[in-house]
mmCIF file of C-alpha atoms in Angstrom:
data_model
loop_
_atom_site.group_PDB
_atom_site.id
_atom_site.type_symbol
_atom_site.label_atom_id
_atom_site.label_comp_id
_atom_site.label_asym_id
_atom_site.label_seq_id
_atom_site.Cartn_x
_atom_site.Cartn_y
_atom_site.Cartn_z
ATOM 1 C CA UNK R 1 0.000 0.000 0.000
ATOM 2 C CA UNK R 2 2.870 2.376 0.779
ATOM 3 C CA UNK R 3 4.424 1.669 -2.621
ATOM 4 C CA UNK R 4 1.130 2.392 -4.341
ATOM 5 C CA UNK R 5 0.893 5.648 -2.408
ATOM 6 C CA UNK R 6 4.445 6.586 -3.398
ATOM 7 C CA UNK R 7 3.773 5.631 -7.016
ATOM 8 C CA UNK R 8 0.635 7.798 -7.031
ATOM 9 C CA UNK R 9 2.610 10.674 -5.567
ATOM 10 C CA UNK R 10 5.275 10.301 -8.283
ATOM 11 C CA UNK R 11 2.571 10.176 -10.957
ATOM 12 C CA UNK R 12 1.033 13.326 -9.566
ATOM 13 C CA UNK R 13 4.433 15.039 -9.624
ATOM 14 C CA UNK R 14 5.034 13.899 -13.201
ATOM 15 C CA UNK R 15 1.614 15.170 -14.212
ATOM 16 C CA UNK R 16 2.370 18.490 -12.547
ATOM 17 C CA UNK R 17 5.647 18.736 -14.473
ATOM 18 C CA UNK R 18 3.857 17.960 -17.745
ATOM 19 C CA UNK R 19 1.187 20.535 -17.007
ATOM 20 C CA UNK R 20 3.783 23.200 -16.319
ATOM 21 C CA UNK R 21 5.201 23.421 -19.791
ATOM 22 C CA UNK R 22 6.255 26.903 -20.969
ATOM 23 C CA UNK R 23 2.615 27.883 -21.547
ATOM 24 C CA UNK R 24 1.944 27.394 -17.822
ATOM 25 C CA UNK R 25 5.012 28.919 -16.184
ATOM 26 C CA UNK R 26 3.623 29.780 -12.718
ATOM 27 C CA UNK R 27 4.343 26.404 -11.116
ATOM 28 C CA UNK R 28 7.826 26.065 -12.515
ATOM 29 C CA UNK R 29 9.280 29.509 -13.065
ATOM 30 C CA UNK R 30 12.658 29.719 -14.686
ATOM 31 C CA UNK R 31 14.893 32.341 -13.145
ATOM 32 C CA UNK R 32 15.921 34.936 -15.650
ATOM 33 C CA UNK R 33 13.307 33.990 -18.225
ATOM 34 C CA UNK R 34 10.820 36.490 -19.534
ATOM 35 C CA UNK R 35 7.534 36.489 -17.675
ATOM 36 C CA UNK R 36 4.193 35.984 -19.356
ATOM 37 C CA UNK R 37 3.341 39.683 -19.396
ATOM 38 C CA UNK R 38 5.611 42.452 -20.528
ATOM 39 C CA UNK R 39 4.827 44.498 -17.418
ATOM 40 C CA UNK R 40 6.277 41.892 -15.097
ATOM 41 C CA UNK R 41 9.751 42.216 -16.564
ATOM 42 C CA UNK R 42 12.106 39.355 -15.962
ATOM 43 C CA UNK R 43 11.975 36.818 -13.185
ATOM 44 C CA UNK R 44 14.735 37.026 -10.601
ATOM 45 C CA UNK R 45 15.792 34.413 -8.021
ATOM 46 C CA UNK R 46 15.974 36.966 -5.203
ATOM 47 C CA UNK R 47 12.217 37.611 -5.370
ATOM 48 C CA UNK R 48 11.461 34.324 -3.613
ATOM 49 C CA UNK R 49 13.659 35.475 -0.736
ATOM 50 C CA UNK R 50 11.990 38.895 -0.691
ATOM 51 C CA UNK R 51 8.586 37.174 -0.578
ATOM 52 C CA UNK R 52 9.781 34.945 2.267
ATOM 53 C CA UNK R 53 11.095 37.954 4.203
ATOM 54 C CA UNK R 54 7.838 39.812 3.618
ATOM 55 C CA UNK R 55 5.883 36.858 4.974
ATOM 56 C CA UNK R 56 8.188 36.518 8.013
ATOM 57 C CA UNK R 57 7.975 40.269 8.675
ATOM 58 C CA UNK R 58 4.185 39.968 8.807
ATOM 59 C CA UNK R 59 4.397 37.174 11.383
ATOM 60 C CA UNK R 60 6.956 39.190 13.385
ATOM 61 C CA UNK R 61 4.612 42.193 13.628
ATOM 62 C CA UNK R 62 1.891 40.005 15.102
ATOM 63 C CA UNK R 63 4.320 38.527 17.613
ATOM 64 C CA UNK R 64 5.856 41.839 18.697
ATOM 65 C CA UNK R 65 2.577 43.755 18.954
ATOM 66 C CA UNK R 66 0.896 40.685 20.482
ATOM 67 C CA UNK R 67 -2.259 40.992 18.420
ATOM 68 C CA UNK R 68 -3.528 39.458 15.222
ATOM 69 C CA UNK R 69 -6.339 41.968 14.745
ATOM 70 C CA UNK R 70 -4.162 44.901 13.682
ATOM 71 C CA UNK R 71 -2.307 43.366 10.770
ATOM 72 C CA UNK R 72 -4.682 40.961 9.041
ATOM 73 C CA UNK R 73 -4.335 40.566 5.292
ATOM 74 C CA UNK R 74 -5.120 36.909 4.621
ATOM 75 C CA UNK R 75 -5.336 37.332 0.839
ATOM 76 C CA UNK R 76 -1.824 38.781 0.731
ATOM 77 C CA UNK R 77 -0.500 36.035 3.017
ATOM 78 C CA UNK R 78 -2.014 33.398 0.719
ATOM 79 C CA UNK R 79 -0.525 35.031 -2.381
ATOM 80 C CA UNK R 80 2.903 35.259 -0.716
ATOM 81 C CA UNK R 81 2.736 31.615 0.363
ATOM 82 C CA UNK R 82 1.757 30.465 -3.138
ATOM 83 C CA UNK R 83 4.433 32.608 -4.789
ATOM 84 C CA UNK R 84 7.125 31.166 -2.524
ATOM 85 C CA UNK R 85 5.800 27.658 -3.226
ATOM 86 C CA UNK R 86 5.887 28.271 -6.986
ATOM 87 C CA UNK R 87 9.471 29.490 -6.764
ATOM 88 C CA UNK R 88 10.390 26.412 -4.690
ATOM 89 C CA UNK R 89 8.457 24.138 -7.073
ATOM 90 C CA UNK R 90 6.290 22.664 -4.348
ATOM 91 C CA UNK R 91 2.572 22.128 -3.982
ATOM 92 C CA UNK R 92 0.363 23.783 -1.377
ATOM 93 C CA UNK R 93 -2.787 22.087 -0.146
ATOM 94 C CA UNK R 94 -5.861 24.149 0.679
ATOM 95 C CA UNK R 95 -5.353 23.162 4.324
ATOM 96 C CA UNK R 96 -1.770 24.432 4.271
ATOM 97 C CA UNK R 97 -2.831 27.685 2.583
ATOM 98 C CA UNK R 98 -5.431 28.175 5.316
ATOM 99 C CA UNK R 99 -2.808 27.686 8.019
ATOM 100 C CA UNK R 100 -0.393 30.012 6.232
ATOM 101 C CA UNK R 101 -2.968 32.786 6.073
ATOM 102 C CA UNK R 102 -2.944 33.034 9.896
ATOM 103 C CA UNK R 103 -6.723 33.399 10.127
ATOM 104 C CA UNK R 104 -9.514 30.946 10.913
ATOM 105 C CA UNK R 105 -10.074 28.324 8.209
ATOM 106 C CA UNK R 106 -13.493 29.705 7.289
ATOM 107 C CA UNK R 107 -11.983 33.141 6.641
ATOM 108 C CA UNK R 108 -9.082 31.664 4.682
ATOM 109 C CA UNK R 109 -11.437 29.541 2.548
ATOM 110 C CA UNK R 110 -13.513 32.627 1.786
ATOM 111 C CA UNK R 111 -10.362 34.456 0.653
ATOM 112 C CA UNK R 112 -9.231 31.483 -1.436
ATOM 113 C CA UNK R 113 -12.598 31.585 -3.213
ATOM 114 C CA UNK R 114 -12.290 35.342 -3.769
ATOM 115 C CA UNK R 115 -8.755 34.949 -5.163
ATOM 116 C CA UNK R 116 -9.943 32.122 -7.411
ATOM 117 C CA UNK R 117 -12.871 34.196 -8.735
ATOM 118 C CA UNK R 118 -10.432 37.056 -9.338
ATOM 119 C CA UNK R 119 -8.342 34.741 -11.492
ATOM 120 C CA UNK R 120 -5.287 34.938 -9.225
ATOM 121 C CA UNK R 121 -5.198 31.316 -8.091
ATOM 122 C CA UNK R 122 -6.420 27.907 -9.205
ATOM 123 C CA UNK R 123 -7.531 24.802 -7.361
ATOM 124 C CA UNK R 124 -6.373 21.339 -8.449
ATOM 125 C CA UNK R 125 -7.590 17.980 -7.204
ATOM 126 C CA UNK R 126 -4.948 15.550 -5.964
ATOM 127 C CA UNK R 127 -5.141 12.536 -8.299
ATOM 128 C CA UNK R 128 -3.717 10.303 -5.576
ATOM 129 C CA UNK R 129 -6.084 11.390 -2.796
ATOM 130 C CA UNK R 130 -9.612 12.530 -3.577
ATOM 131 C CA UNK R 131 -9.808 14.273 -0.195
ATOM 132 C CA UNK R 132 -6.952 16.671 -0.945
ATOM 133 C CA UNK R 133 -7.099 19.796 -3.094
ATOM 134 C CA UNK R 134 -4.103 21.913 -4.011
ATOM 135 C CA UNK R 135 -4.033 25.626 -4.768
ATOM 136 C CA UNK R 136 -1.496 27.494 -6.862
ATOM 137 C CA UNK R 137 -1.102 30.841 -8.500
ATOM 138 C CA UNK R 138 -2.724 31.154 -11.891
ATOM 139 C CA UNK R 139 -0.575 32.551 -14.720
ATOM 140 C CA UNK R 140 -2.214 35.940 -14.078
ATOM 141 C CA UNK R 141 -1.515 35.685 -10.331
ATOM 142 C CA UNK R 142 2.092 34.676 -10.888
ATOM 143 C CA UNK R 143 2.640 37.552 -13.323
ATOM 144 C CA UNK R 144 1.102 39.987 -10.828
ATOM 145 C CA UNK R 145 3.455 38.761 -8.093
ATOM 146 C CA UNK R 146 6.409 39.084 -10.476
ATOM 147 C CA UNK R 147 5.350 42.621 -11.286
ATOM 148 C CA UNK R 148 4.991 43.461 -7.585
ATOM 149 C CA UNK R 149 8.410 42.113 -6.601
ATOM 150 C CA UNK R 150 10.034 43.550 -9.714
ATOM 151 C CA UNK R 151 8.784 47.003 -8.769
ATOM 152 C CA UNK R 152 9.460 46.688 -5.033
ATOM 153 C CA UNK R 153 12.882 45.093 -5.434
ATOM 154 C CA UNK R 154 14.206 48.012 -7.458
ATOM 155 C CA UNK R 155 14.855 49.865 -4.225
ATOM 156 C CA UNK R 156 16.682 46.901 -2.704
ATOM 157 C CA UNK R 157 18.426 45.084 -5.543
ATOM 158 C CA UNK R 158 20.112 46.655 -8.511
ATOM 159 C CA UNK R 159 19.023 44.451 -11.386
ATOM 160 C CA UNK R 160 20.852 44.388 -14.684
ATOM 161 C CA UNK R 161 18.513 46.825 -16.451
ATOM 162 C CA UNK R 162 20.293 50.149 -16.139
ATOM 163 C CA UNK R 163 19.513 50.741 -12.481
ATOM 164 C CA UNK R 164 23.133 49.984 -11.607
ATOM 165 C CA UNK R 165 24.111 53.068 -13.599
ATOM 166 C CA UNK R 166 21.594 55.137 -11.635
ATOM 167 C CA UNK R 167 23.101 53.836 -8.377
ATOM 168 C CA UNK R 168 26.549 55.092 -9.431
ATOM 169 C CA UNK R 169 25.211 58.595 -10.107
ATOM 170 C CA UNK R 170 23.910 59.058 -6.519
#
């Protein structure tokens, strides 16, 4: 039974790899490749780390100020979690996304539905376990996250697009 479970898991991973051909880049982004939309610019490996730091900073605020009510943005937490997962080429279950949003499951599920209706994420059934559903950024959601981190990272990282020249002039 364990071997069958492992085989199903490998089949699911293979299917995921097949489904993430160049036309479906969000699950398997290639660092340095052009993103799906021209506004997103190019992908950069440091953006996963910036997303991770952003997520950790959000958890730190809650811990330091000892309240969860002041800093709640479950949709943003879900998008950050899914972006990091896409960059790390790993799957996120709905349950895990709910936990990562740092709000009650009912609230997180409502936000997952809103993000799905907005076209920013997609749900996928687990072929090996009918009880499990995965969520991931849609191509539109991934491009939006690329655009966000491309714009926000300009003040932190000098990318090879002429900004290095601007840094020398200061």
